């Protein structure tokens, strides 16, 4: 009986020492955290779901930080990296507190003796409850607004008239149909425009040459410049004519004097009439001389010479 009790005691001490890493090869690391949440020495340290060590001790470093000393199995040293983070979790729903080591992405060296791990930022229960409370308040306001909108819709006769108006429904359908037709026409116009641009690019017509032939473009520019010059010259001529007409209307120059001076114009008309009368009388005198016997032979010789010249001209 005594031997059995001693064996049980040795076995118990061995198991306790095994869990506390007393008999195994281990090394010390530290964790810096602001709240241990009921963690006590002897609680497990867990990494990727495995128990890799135990909590050795805890001590306050300052007013806001607590340093946790941990014993980690030597065999896990190569797997835990320096950039890992820690948190205080619960083992199950109602279990003991544990230190959870969280691996982080990125390249980092393996942890060494005396290294310190820092806490991971986690959302606490109080923060979750605060967010839930804010969400509940927002949801309550939303429901109140929906209730007010529903009440206004139920009490609005205009909205129900609009919804029950068959003619308005037909008008809306017609408008939608017209929009669809306009969209189809716009699509057809865009397609025709693309085809026309392709034809311009592939053809040798005058439009393509205007856009691609530099020599033709230069000739066109020169023609436009000449037209502009001709237009400017025509404008100058019209200006000169306008000045001439203004001078004539004012009585300046010979033409203006003739047109503006009524007495001079009357004298000029009388002189022209006298010249016409003198010419008429001179013609009558010449006809009378033809009948006079003294000049008859002279005029006959002139007529014969004239007829002879006409006959020779016809023969040639």
mmCIF file of C-alpha atoms in Angstrom:
data_model
loop_
_atom_site.group_PDB
_atom_site.id
_atom_site.type_symbol
_atom_site.label_atom_id
_atom_site.label_comp_id
_atom_site.label_asym_id
_atom_site.label_seq_id
_atom_site.Cartn_x
_atom_site.Cartn_y
_atom_site.Cartn_z
ATOM 1 C CA UNK A 1 0.000 0.000 0.000
ATOM 2 C CA UNK A 2 2.806 2.360 0.861
ATOM 3 C CA UNK A 3 4.629 1.418 -2.333
ATOM 4 C CA UNK A 4 1.504 2.113 -4.392
ATOM 5 C CA UNK A 5 1.115 5.502 -2.758
ATOM 6 C CA UNK A 6 4.739 6.355 -3.504
ATOM 7 C CA UNK A 7 4.349 5.310 -7.145
ATOM 8 C CA UNK A 8 1.213 7.459 -7.490
ATOM 9 C CA UNK A 9 3.041 10.410 -5.929
ATOM 10 C CA UNK A 10 5.998 10.037 -8.301
ATOM 11 C CA UNK A 11 3.671 9.763 -11.297
ATOM 12 C CA UNK A 12 1.748 12.859 -10.234
ATOM 13 C CA UNK A 13 4.936 14.841 -9.732
ATOM 14 C CA UNK A 14 6.158 13.728 -13.148
ATOM 15 C CA UNK A 15 2.950 14.793 -14.870
ATOM 16 C CA UNK A 16 2.950 18.140 -13.098
ATOM 17 C CA UNK A 17 6.584 18.685 -14.007
ATOM 18 C CA UNK A 18 5.925 17.675 -17.570
ATOM 19 C CA UNK A 19 3.108 20.176 -17.898
ATOM 20 C CA UNK A 20 5.269 22.860 -16.288
ATOM 21 C CA UNK A 21 8.221 22.051 -18.567
ATOM 22 C CA UNK A 22 10.357 21.277 -15.512
ATOM 23 C CA UNK A 23 11.896 18.117 -16.913
ATOM 24 C CA UNK A 24 11.967 19.129 -20.593
ATOM 25 C CA UNK A 25 14.296 21.401 -22.571
ATOM 26 C CA UNK A 26 12.809 24.908 -22.727
ATOM 27 C CA UNK A 27 13.736 28.589 -23.085
ATOM 28 C CA UNK A 28 12.269 31.820 -21.791
ATOM 29 C CA UNK A 29 10.482 34.501 -23.838
ATOM 30 C CA UNK A 30 8.285 37.409 -22.811
ATOM 31 C CA UNK A 31 4.951 38.859 -23.858
ATOM 32 C CA UNK A 32 3.887 42.450 -23.278
ATOM 33 C CA UNK A 33 0.154 42.997 -22.856
ATOM 34 C CA UNK A 34 -2.201 45.537 -21.281
ATOM 35 C CA UNK A 35 -4.756 43.142 -19.714
ATOM 36 C CA UNK A 36 -4.263 39.500 -18.690
ATOM 37 C CA UNK A 37 -8.037 38.853 -18.245
ATOM 38 C CA UNK A 38 -7.569 36.382 -15.362
ATOM 39 C CA UNK A 39 -4.447 34.626 -16.630
ATOM 40 C CA UNK A 40 -2.405 32.939 -13.859
ATOM 41 C CA UNK A 41 1.008 31.271 -13.744
ATOM 42 C CA UNK A 42 0.859 27.668 -14.920
ATOM 43 C CA UNK A 43 -1.655 28.327 -17.700
ATOM 44 C CA UNK A 44 -0.771 26.940 -21.103
ATOM 45 C CA UNK A 45 0.816 28.738 -24.060
ATOM 46 C CA UNK A 46 -0.721 27.601 -27.358
ATOM 47 C CA UNK A 47 0.554 27.899 -30.949
ATOM 48 C CA UNK A 48 -1.419 26.647 -33.956
ATOM 49 C CA UNK A 49 -3.603 24.592 -31.600
ATOM 50 C CA UNK A 50 -0.644 22.927 -29.852
ATOM 51 C CA UNK A 51 0.414 23.436 -26.245
ATOM 52 C CA UNK A 52 3.997 24.682 -26.665
ATOM 53 C CA UNK A 53 4.706 26.031 -23.181
ATOM 54 C CA UNK A 54 3.439 27.448 -19.901
ATOM 55 C CA UNK A 55 3.143 30.795 -18.153
ATOM 56 C CA UNK A 56 5.994 31.164 -15.644
ATOM 57 C CA UNK A 57 5.166 34.496 -14.014
ATOM 58 C CA UNK A 58 3.597 37.934 -14.552
ATOM 59 C CA UNK A 59 4.679 41.387 -13.409
ATOM 60 C CA UNK A 60 3.520 44.983 -13.913
ATOM 61 C CA UNK A 61 6.021 46.959 -15.982
ATOM 62 C CA UNK A 62 4.238 50.304 -15.714
ATOM 63 C CA UNK A 63 0.717 51.671 -15.316
ATOM 64 C CA UNK A 64 -0.545 50.232 -18.598
ATOM 65 C CA UNK A 65 1.693 47.260 -19.446
ATOM 66 C CA UNK A 66 2.099 43.775 -17.954
ATOM 67 C CA UNK A 67 5.044 41.516 -18.796
ATOM 68 C CA UNK A 68 4.364 37.776 -18.978
ATOM 69 C CA UNK A 69 7.306 35.357 -18.670
ATOM 70 C CA UNK A 70 6.757 32.101 -20.604
ATOM 71 C CA UNK A 71 8.632 28.813 -20.892
ATOM 72 C CA UNK A 72 8.528 27.467 -24.483
ATOM 73 C CA UNK A 73 9.518 23.990 -25.634
ATOM 74 C CA UNK A 74 12.892 24.069 -27.373
ATOM 75 C CA UNK A 75 11.527 21.921 -30.200
ATOM 76 C CA UNK A 76 9.083 24.701 -31.223
ATOM 77 C CA UNK A 77 11.691 27.467 -31.428
ATOM 78 C CA UNK A 78 12.214 27.164 -35.197
ATOM 79 C CA UNK A 79 8.470 27.497 -35.893
ATOM 80 C CA UNK A 80 7.703 30.597 -33.827
ATOM 81 C CA UNK A 81 8.913 33.791 -35.569
ATOM 82 C CA UNK A 82 9.898 37.146 -34.134
ATOM 83 C CA UNK A 83 6.933 38.914 -35.789
ATOM 84 C CA UNK A 84 4.342 36.676 -34.065
ATOM 85 C CA UNK A 85 1.680 38.335 -31.903
ATOM 86 C CA UNK A 86 -0.026 37.147 -28.700
ATOM 87 C CA UNK A 87 -3.485 37.366 -27.146
ATOM 88 C CA UNK A 88 -5.266 36.110 -24.006
ATOM 89 C CA UNK A 89 -7.984 33.604 -24.913
ATOM 90 C CA UNK A 90 -10.201 31.120 -23.106
ATOM 91 C CA UNK A 91 -9.682 27.385 -23.460
ATOM 92 C CA UNK A 92 -13.183 26.449 -24.598
ATOM 93 C CA UNK A 93 -16.279 28.236 -23.339
ATOM 94 C CA UNK A 94 -15.612 28.060 -19.605
ATOM 95 C CA UNK A 95 -12.014 26.810 -19.506
ATOM 96 C CA UNK A 96 -8.815 28.327 -18.203
ATOM 97 C CA UNK A 97 -7.155 31.339 -19.770
ATOM 98 C CA UNK A 98 -4.323 30.644 -22.202
ATOM 99 C CA UNK A 99 -1.713 32.683 -24.054
ATOM 100 C CA UNK A 100 -2.347 32.292 -27.798
ATOM 101 C CA UNK A 101 0.599 32.926 -30.162
ATOM 102 C CA UNK A 102 -0.560 34.072 -33.638
ATOM 103 C CA UNK A 103 1.819 33.639 -36.614
ATOM 104 C CA UNK A 104 2.005 36.601 -39.032
ATOM 105 C CA UNK A 105 2.723 36.732 -42.774
ATOM 106 C CA UNK A 106 6.110 37.843 -44.059
ATOM 107 C CA UNK A 107 9.680 36.717 -43.622
ATOM 108 C CA UNK A 108 11.091 36.833 -40.095
ATOM 109 C CA UNK A 109 13.774 35.064 -38.086
ATOM 110 C CA UNK A 110 12.980 32.419 -35.488
ATOM 111 C CA UNK A 111 12.377 33.573 -31.947
ATOM 112 C CA UNK A 112 15.327 33.564 -29.532
ATOM 113 C CA UNK A 113 15.818 33.484 -25.772
ATOM 114 C CA UNK A 114 14.650 36.726 -24.139
ATOM 115 C CA UNK A 115 12.616 38.013 -27.132
ATOM 116 C CA UNK A 116 9.385 39.900 -26.456
ATOM 117 C CA UNK A 117 6.122 39.378 -28.339
ATOM 118 C CA UNK A 118 3.482 42.092 -28.573
ATOM 119 C CA UNK A 119 -0.319 41.822 -28.392
ATOM 120 C CA UNK A 120 -2.584 41.470 -31.387
ATOM 121 C CA UNK A 121 -5.335 44.051 -31.703
ATOM 122 C CA UNK A 122 -8.584 42.318 -30.885
ATOM 123 C CA UNK A 123 -12.111 43.563 -30.559
ATOM 124 C CA UNK A 124 -13.170 43.333 -26.949
ATOM 125 C CA UNK A 125 -16.587 42.453 -25.589
ATOM 126 C CA UNK A 126 -17.279 46.029 -24.518
ATOM 127 C CA UNK A 127 -16.424 47.335 -27.982
ATOM 128 C CA UNK A 128 -18.662 44.728 -29.589
ATOM 129 C CA UNK A 129 -21.547 45.661 -27.291
ATOM 130 C CA UNK A 130 -21.007 49.358 -28.033
ATOM 131 C CA UNK A 131 -21.142 48.723 -31.778
ATOM 132 C CA UNK A 132 -24.234 46.572 -31.364
ATOM 133 C CA UNK A 133 -25.884 49.344 -29.360
ATOM 134 C CA UNK A 134 -25.071 51.918 -32.049
ATOM 135 C CA UNK A 135 -26.378 49.560 -34.740
ATOM 136 C CA UNK A 136 -29.561 49.050 -32.734
ATOM 137 C CA UNK A 137 -30.106 52.799 -32.417
ATOM 138 C CA UNK A 138 -29.573 53.265 -36.155
ATOM 139 C CA UNK A 139 -31.958 50.405 -36.926
ATOM 140 C CA UNK A 140 -34.569 51.949 -34.633
ATOM 141 C CA UNK A 141 -34.327 55.300 -36.440
ATOM 142 C CA UNK A 142 -34.594 53.529 -39.790
ATOM 143 C CA UNK A 143 -37.736 51.701 -38.714
ATOM 144 C CA UNK A 144 -39.260 54.959 -37.445
ATOM 145 C CA UNK A 145 -38.551 56.650 -40.796
ATOM 146 C CA UNK A 146 -40.049 53.715 -42.688
ATOM 147 C CA UNK A 147 -43.136 53.888 -40.509
ATOM 148 C CA UNK A 148 -43.537 57.620 -41.207
ATOM 149 C CA UNK A 149 -43.064 57.105 -44.955
ATOM 150 C CA UNK A 150 -45.616 54.280 -44.976
ATOM 151 C CA UNK A 151 -48.130 56.415 -43.101
ATOM 152 C CA UNK A 152 -47.674 59.303 -45.546
ATOM 153 C CA UNK A 153 -48.137 56.955 -48.499
ATOM 154 C CA UNK A 154 -51.302 55.529 -47.006
ATOM 155 C CA UNK A 155 -52.743 59.009 -46.378
ATOM 156 C CA UNK A 156 -51.763 60.453 -49.780
ATOM 157 C CA UNK A 157 -54.618 60.376 -52.287
ATOM 158 C CA UNK A 158 -52.518 61.864 -55.095
ATOM 159 C CA UNK A 159 -50.102 58.927 -55.142
ATOM 160 C CA UNK A 160 -52.905 56.386 -55.297
ATOM 161 C CA UNK A 161 -54.572 58.349 -58.102
ATOM 162 C CA UNK A 162 -51.341 58.303 -60.060
ATOM 163 C CA UNK A 163 -50.867 54.577 -59.494
ATOM 164 C CA UNK A 164 -54.459 53.816 -60.504
ATOM 165 C CA UNK A 165 -54.509 56.130 -63.569
ATOM 166 C CA UNK A 166 -54.671 53.848 -66.635
ATOM 167 C CA UNK A 167 -54.040 56.719 -69.058
ATOM 168 C CA UNK A 168 -50.854 57.681 -67.241
ATOM 169 C CA UNK A 169 -49.696 54.065 -67.443
ATOM 170 C CA UNK A 170 -50.232 54.074 -71.211
ATOM 171 C CA UNK A 171 -48.345 57.364 -71.517
ATOM 172 C CA UNK A 172 -45.432 55.930 -69.553
ATOM 173 C CA UNK A 173 -45.364 52.858 -71.777
ATOM 174 C CA UNK A 174 -45.413 55.069 -74.882
ATOM 175 C CA UNK A 175 -42.573 57.192 -73.484
ATOM 176 C CA UNK A 176 -40.481 54.116 -72.774
ATOM 177 C CA UNK A 177 -41.164 52.840 -76.286
ATOM 178 C CA UNK A 178 -40.101 56.180 -77.784
ATOM 179 C CA UNK A 179 -36.917 56.096 -75.733
ATOM 180 C CA UNK A 180 -36.144 52.617 -77.035
ATOM 181 C CA UNK A 181 -36.807 53.762 -80.610
ATOM 182 C CA UNK A 182 -34.571 56.805 -80.136
ATOM 183 C CA UNK A 183 -31.837 54.556 -78.783
ATOM 184 C CA UNK A 184 -32.116 52.293 -81.813
ATOM 185 C CA UNK A 185 -31.934 55.288 -84.160
ATOM 186 C CA UNK A 186 -28.890 56.629 -82.322
ATOM 187 C CA UNK A 187 -27.213 53.236 -82.615
ATOM 188 C CA UNK A 188 -27.985 53.111 -86.344
ATOM 189 C CA UNK A 189 -26.598 56.637 -86.831
ATOM 190 C CA UNK A 190 -23.423 55.732 -84.963
ATOM 191 C CA UNK A 191 -22.996 52.616 -87.105
ATOM 192 C CA UNK A 192 -23.531 54.619 -90.301
ATOM 193 C CA UNK A 193 -20.996 57.192 -89.108
ATOM 194 C CA UNK A 194 -18.402 54.505 -88.476
ATOM 195 C CA UNK A 195 -19.000 52.984 -91.913
ATOM 196 C CA UNK A 196 -18.705 56.404 -93.573
ATOM 197 C CA UNK A 197 -15.414 57.085 -91.783
ATOM 198 C CA UNK A 198 -14.068 53.709 -92.932
ATOM 199 C CA UNK A 199 -15.144 54.448 -96.520
ATOM 200 C CA UNK A 200 -13.463 57.859 -96.403
ATOM 201 C CA UNK A 201 -10.268 56.221 -95.198
ATOM 202 C CA UNK A 202 -10.283 53.518 -97.878
ATOM 203 C CA UNK A 203 -11.507 55.538 -100.899
ATOM 204 C CA UNK A 204 -9.599 57.892 -103.212
ATOM 205 C CA UNK A 205 -12.322 60.537 -103.404
ATOM 206 C CA UNK A 206 -11.939 64.251 -102.904
ATOM 207 C CA UNK A 207 -12.922 64.088 -99.236
ATOM 208 C CA UNK A 208 -10.150 61.616 -98.450
ATOM 209 C CA UNK A 209 -7.651 63.709 -100.432
ATOM 210 C CA UNK A 210 -8.648 66.835 -98.551
ATOM 211 C CA UNK A 211 -7.770 65.122 -95.289
ATOM 212 C CA UNK A 212 -4.704 63.136 -96.433
ATOM 213 C CA UNK A 213 -3.160 64.894 -99.487
ATOM 214 C CA UNK A 214 -0.926 67.701 -98.203
ATOM 215 C CA UNK A 215 -0.401 69.204 -101.711
ATOM 216 C CA UNK A 216 -4.124 69.451 -102.334
ATOM 217 C CA UNK A 217 -4.592 71.015 -98.933
ATOM 218 C CA UNK A 218 -1.964 73.658 -99.777
ATOM 219 C CA UNK A 219 -3.657 74.407 -103.132
ATOM 220 C CA UNK A 220 -6.975 74.745 -101.357
ATOM 221 C CA UNK A 221 -5.440 77.158 -98.854
ATOM 222 C CA UNK A 222 -3.952 79.225 -101.711
ATOM 223 C CA UNK A 223 -7.322 79.338 -103.495
ATOM 224 C CA UNK A 224 -9.016 80.507 -100.336
ATOM 225 C CA UNK A 225 -6.350 83.204 -99.901
ATOM 226 C CA UNK A 226 -6.879 84.409 -103.494
ATOM 227 C CA UNK A 227 -10.630 84.526 -102.976
ATOM 228 C CA UNK A 228 -10.110 86.573 -99.838
ATOM 229 C CA UNK A 229 -7.860 88.992 -101.794
ATOM 230 C CA UNK A 230 -10.413 89.313 -104.610
ATOM 231 C CA UNK A 231 -13.107 89.966 -102.037
ATOM 232 C CA UNK A 232 -10.956 92.687 -100.471
ATOM 233 C CA UNK A 233 -10.299 94.300 -103.908
ATOM 234 C CA UNK A 234 -14.000 94.205 -104.701
ATOM 235 C CA UNK A 235 -14.704 95.893 -101.402
ATOM 236 C CA UNK A 236 -12.194 98.645 -102.301
ATOM 237 C CA UNK A 237 -13.817 99.119 -105.744
ATOM 238 C CA UNK A 238 -17.236 99.341 -104.156
ATOM 239 C CA UNK A 239 -15.882 101.913 -101.737
ATOM 240 C CA UNK A 240 -14.468 103.977 -104.604
ATOM 241 C CA UNK A 241 -17.764 103.765 -106.503
ATOM 242 C CA UNK A 242 -19.588 104.848 -103.373
ATOM 243 C CA UNK A 243 -17.297 107.870 -103.005
ATOM 244 C CA UNK A 244 -17.754 108.719 -106.715
ATOM 245 C CA UNK A 245 -21.524 108.566 -106.403
ATOM 246 C CA UNK A 246 -21.394 110.726 -103.282
ATOM 247 C CA UNK A 247 -19.224 113.290 -105.140
ATOM 248 C CA UNK A 248 -21.610 113.276 -108.088
ATOM 249 C CA UNK A 249 -24.555 113.795 -105.759
ATOM 250 C CA UNK A 250 -22.682 116.680 -104.130
ATOM 251 C CA UNK A 251 -22.008 118.286 -107.572
ATOM 252 C CA UNK A 252 -18.249 117.756 -107.478
ATOM 253 C CA UNK A 253 -16.349 117.137 -110.768
ATOM 254 C CA UNK A 254 -17.591 117.454 -114.351
ATOM 255 C CA UNK A 255 -20.181 114.735 -114.034
ATOM 256 C CA UNK A 256 -21.373 116.187 -110.749
ATOM 257 C CA UNK A 257 -21.549 119.645 -112.277
ATOM 258 C CA UNK A 258 -23.611 118.371 -115.195
ATOM 259 C CA UNK A 259 -26.001 116.442 -113.006
ATOM 260 C CA UNK A 260 -26.235 118.939 -110.168
ATOM 261 C CA UNK A 261 -26.274 122.314 -112.103
ATOM 262 C CA UNK A 262 -29.742 122.559 -113.659
ATOM 263 C CA UNK A 263 -28.948 125.703 -115.710
ATOM 264 C CA UNK A 264 -25.792 124.187 -117.159
ATOM 265 C CA UNK A 265 -27.666 121.017 -117.930
ATOM 266 C CA UNK A 266 -30.334 123.034 -119.795
ATOM 267 C CA UNK A 267 -27.692 124.844 -121.836
ATOM 268 C CA UNK A 268 -26.047 121.532 -122.667
ATOM 269 C CA UNK A 269 -29.347 120.074 -123.835
ATOM 270 C CA UNK A 270 -30.041 123.177 -125.983
ATOM 271 C CA UNK A 271 -26.576 122.937 -127.538
ATOM 272 C CA UNK A 272 -27.119 119.271 -128.417
ATOM 273 C CA UNK A 273 -30.430 120.140 -130.053
ATOM 274 C CA UNK A 274 -28.760 122.900 -132.109
ATOM 275 C CA UNK A 275 -26.061 120.489 -133.247
ATOM 276 C CA UNK A 276 -28.677 117.956 -134.326
ATOM 277 C CA UNK A 277 -30.589 120.631 -136.272
ATOM 278 C CA UNK A 278 -27.417 121.884 -137.973
ATOM 279 C CA UNK A 279 -26.498 118.328 -138.951
ATOM 280 C CA UNK A 280 -29.968 117.786 -140.416
ATOM 281 C CA UNK A 281 -29.780 120.985 -142.442
ATOM 282 C CA UNK A 282 -26.299 120.110 -143.668
ATOM 283 C CA UNK A 283 -27.586 116.777 -144.936
ATOM 284 C CA UNK A 284 -30.415 118.525 -146.768
ATOM 285 C CA UNK A 285 -27.948 120.928 -148.413
ATOM 286 C CA UNK A 286 -25.771 118.033 -149.524
ATOM 287 C CA UNK A 287 -28.780 116.340 -151.134
ATOM 288 C CA UNK A 288 -29.626 119.582 -152.879
ATOM 289 C CA UNK A 289 -26.091 119.879 -154.247
ATOM 290 C CA UNK A 290 -26.401 116.400 -155.713
ATOM 291 C CA UNK A 291 -29.309 117.668 -157.833
ATOM 292 C CA UNK A 292 -27.407 120.772 -158.981
ATOM 293 C CA UNK A 293 -25.969 120.435 -162.501
ATOM 294 C CA UNK A 294 -22.690 121.960 -161.397
ATOM 295 C CA UNK A 295 -21.991 119.087 -158.978
ATOM 296 C CA UNK A 296 -23.960 116.306 -160.680
ATOM 297 C CA UNK A 297 -20.975 114.960 -162.672
ATOM 298 C CA UNK A 298 -18.820 114.966 -159.506
ATOM 299 C CA UNK A 299 -21.290 112.876 -157.562
ATOM 300 C CA UNK A 300 -21.801 110.456 -160.474
ATOM 301 C CA UNK A 301 -18.068 109.865 -160.744
ATOM 302 C CA UNK A 302 -17.956 109.181 -156.991
ATOM 303 C CA UNK A 303 -20.805 106.666 -157.252
ATOM 304 C CA UNK A 304 -19.135 104.849 -160.153
ATOM 305 C CA UNK A 305 -15.857 104.646 -158.308
ATOM 306 C CA UNK A 306 -17.661 103.354 -155.230
ATOM 307 C CA UNK A 307 -19.505 100.619 -157.220
ATOM 308 C CA UNK A 308 -16.265 99.602 -158.962
ATOM 309 C CA UNK A 309 -14.519 99.212 -155.636
ATOM 310 C CA UNK A 310 -17.405 97.106 -154.306
ATOM 311 C CA UNK A 311 -17.319 94.827 -157.410
ATOM 312 C CA UNK A 312 -13.576 94.317 -157.114
ATOM 313 C CA UNK A 313 -13.972 93.489 -153.463
ATOM 314 C CA UNK A 314 -16.640 90.875 -154.299
ATOM 315 C CA UNK A 315 -14.408 89.296 -157.024
ATOM 316 C CA UNK A 316 -11.534 88.953 -154.611
#
